[in-house]
Amino acid sequence: MIRSVTIYTFLLMAFLVVNAKGQSLSWTLIENLEDSLRAKPKPIMVFIHTDWCKYCKMQEKVTFNDQELINLLNRDFYSVKLDAEGEIDLKFMGRTYKGGSSKDYHELSKMLGMKNGKLLFPTTVFYSPTSQGLSKFQGFQQAGDLKAIIKKFEAGI
């Protein structure tokens, strides 16, 4: 009996700890993006990263775990991760982009993320399919910075 109560208590505490963290960022697969946009149009946030980028990992672990930012992104945007070194061809906004190779980055990451002829990691891109508005921010972004960017983007600045 005591063992059953102990197990029950442990499971209850584990459940509470997991749920106490709050919501996590809802990532949309780029392959599902066009269907999602048809069903419910809203802007897109694209996080361009690589596997070896330490600042990319830090932005995922720190910035994208801020509850207020998560709520904003989940409510108002489709959030998409794009591996700049991904080798698979991807379709985005009606066009197919060739995957990366050992000598070059993915065409989509270059099209969305290049600024002044350079692609840096991480790059966070905000794109509005309806207005064709595009804003790119290279380098590590803190949650407060992204929240301010989102508010300006939503206001059309």
C-alpha positions as a printed NumPy array, in Angstrom:
array([[  0.   ,   0.   ,   0.   ],
       [  2.762,   2.446,   0.938],
       [  4.568,   1.57 ,  -2.278],
       [  1.433,   2.354,  -4.332],
       [  1.034,   5.716,  -2.6  ],
       [  4.712,   6.506,  -3.189],
       [  4.463,   5.651,  -6.886],
       [  1.235,   7.644,  -7.239],
       [  2.798,  10.658,  -5.479],
       [  5.9  ,  10.472,  -7.675],
       [  3.827,  10.329, -10.87 ],
       [  1.644,  13.22 ,  -9.729],
       [  4.689,  15.369,  -8.921],
       [  6.313,  14.525, -12.265],
       [  3.096,  15.519, -14.057],
       [  2.925,  18.816, -12.153],
       [  6.568,  19.659, -12.855],
       [  6.157,  19.009, -16.582],
       [  2.982,  21.104, -16.777],
       [  4.407,  23.898, -14.614],
       [  6.831,  24.823, -17.41 ],
       [  3.927,  26.022, -19.503],
       [  3.449,  25.767, -23.2  ],
       [  6.272,  25.032, -25.615],
       [  6.807,  26.654, -28.981],
       [  4.731,  24.979, -31.66 ],
       [  6.996,  24.377, -34.666],
       [  5.312,  23.885, -38.044],
       [  6.978,  21.568, -40.534],
       [  7.795,  23.485, -43.69 ],
       [  6.183,  20.653, -45.669],
       [  2.855,  21.441, -43.922],
       [  3.14 ,  25.224, -44.119],
       [  1.158,  25.829, -47.316],
       [ -1.786,  23.759, -46.039],
       [ -1.665,  25.626, -42.713],
       [ -1.612,  28.988, -44.505],
       [ -4.609,  28.009, -46.638],
       [ -6.551,  26.96 , -43.54 ],
       [ -5.558,  29.982, -41.437],
       [ -3.403,  32.737, -42.979],
       [ -0.909,  34.356, -40.616],
       [  2.725,  35.533, -40.777],
       [  5.681,  33.157, -40.597],
       [  8.744,  33.199, -38.352],
       [ 11.62 ,  31.192, -39.848],
       [ 14.553,  30.225, -37.627],
       [ 17.558,  29.49 , -39.875],
       [ 20.192,  27.425, -38.096],
       [ 22.891,  24.775, -38.458],
       [ 23.727,  21.78 , -36.273],
       [ 27.181,  23.133, -35.375],
       [ 26.101,  26.671, -34.423],
       [ 26.383,  27.266, -30.65 ],
       [ 24.396,  30.509, -30.79 ],
       [ 21.616,  28.708, -32.671],
       [ 21.389,  26.115, -29.895],
       [ 21.445,  28.87 , -27.272],
       [ 18.608,  30.74 , -29.004],
       [ 16.565,  27.519, -29.113],
       [ 17.179,  26.718, -25.439],
       [ 16.963,  30.2  , -23.95 ],
       [ 15.055,  32.57 , -26.232],
       [ 12.472,  30.104, -27.514],
       [ 11.667,  29.015, -23.953],
       [ 10.443,  32.452, -22.849],
       [  6.746,  31.952, -22.071],
       [  5.591,  35.381, -23.267],
       [  7.451,  34.948, -26.567],
       [  6.044,  31.427, -26.953],
       [  2.512,  32.753, -26.45 ],
       [  3.045,  35.526, -29.035],
       [  4.532,  33.2  , -31.634],
       [  2.017,  30.392, -31.105],
       [ -0.909,  32.813, -31.333],
       [  0.17 ,  35.06 , -34.201],
       [  2.733,  33.174, -36.326],
       [  3.672,  29.877, -37.892],
       [  7.138,  29.084, -36.547],
       [  9.404,  27.092, -38.85 ],
       [ 12.922,  25.736, -38.347],
       [ 15.144,  25.687, -41.421],
       [ 18.442,  23.792, -41.366],
       [ 20.703,  25.783, -43.687],
       [ 22.659,  22.609, -44.436],
       [ 19.588,  20.457, -45.095],
       [ 19.962,  18.432, -48.276],
       [ 16.279,  17.909, -49.098],
       [ 14.581,  20.128, -51.691],
       [ 11.81 ,  22.181, -50.053],
       [  8.725,  23.878, -51.428],
       [  8.014,  27.346, -50.02 ],
       [  5.331,  29.749, -51.239],
       [  4.82 ,  27.856, -54.491],
       [  8.483,  27.494, -55.436],
       [ 10.896,  24.576, -54.942],
       [ 14.318,  25.328, -53.45 ],
       [ 17.266,  22.972, -53.88 ],
       [ 18.803,  21.388, -50.822],
       [ 22.259,  22.213, -49.613],
       [ 25.445,  20.327, -50.407],
       [ 28.881,  20.019, -48.871],
       [ 29.85 ,  23.153, -50.817],
       [ 26.79 ,  25.358, -50.413],
       [ 23.823,  26.123, -48.158],
       [ 20.182,  25.358, -48.887],
       [ 18.73 ,  27.742, -51.505],
       [ 15.802,  28.645, -49.252],
       [ 18.068,  29.59 , -46.36 ],
       [ 20.053,  31.851, -48.698],
       [ 16.949,  33.427, -50.222],
       [ 15.383,  34.155, -46.835],
       [ 18.446,  34.776, -44.688],
       [ 21.117,  36.537, -46.731],
       [ 21.743,  40.133, -45.769],
       [ 24.37 ,  42.269, -47.496],
       [ 25.537,  39.159, -49.358],
       [ 26.148,  37.147, -46.177],
       [ 24.318,  34.325, -44.433],
       [ 25.002,  34.26 , -40.689],
       [ 23.698,  31.887, -38.036],
       [ 21.296,  32.022, -36.463],
       [ 19.07 ,  34.193, -38.619],
       [ 15.48 ,  34.87 , -37.614],
       [ 13.142,  35.9  , -40.422],
       [  9.618,  37.304, -40.196],
       [  7.593,  37.003, -43.39 ],
       [  4.047,  38.045, -44.198],
       [  2.616,  36.144, -47.184],
       [ -0.219,  38.657, -47.547],
       [  1.874,  41.851, -47.603],
       [  5.104,  40.213, -48.831],
       [  6.843,  41.975, -45.919],
       [ 10.196,  40.441, -44.958],
       [ 12.363,  41.299, -41.949],
       [ 15.633,  39.464, -41.164],
       [ 17.718,  39.535, -38.033],
       [ 21.11 ,  37.882, -38.059],
       [ 22.835,  36.617, -34.936],
       [ 21.57 ,  35.568, -31.525],
       [ 18.287,  37.24 , -30.538],
       [ 17.136,  37.527, -26.944],
       [ 13.463,  37.061, -26.09 ],
       [ 12.968,  40.773, -25.368],
       [ 14.46 ,  41.702, -28.733],
       [ 12.17 ,  39.285, -30.592],
       [  9.097,  40.503, -28.692],
       [  9.883,  44.092, -29.731],
       [ 10.512,  42.974, -33.327],
       [  7.194,  41.098, -33.393],
       [  5.285,  44.138, -32.145],
       [  6.87 ,  46.345, -34.839],
       [  6.284,  43.693, -37.51 ],
       [  2.635,  43.336, -36.533],
       [  2.243,  47.12 , -36.586],
       [  3.632,  47.18 , -40.128],
       [  6.776,  49.138, -39.298]])
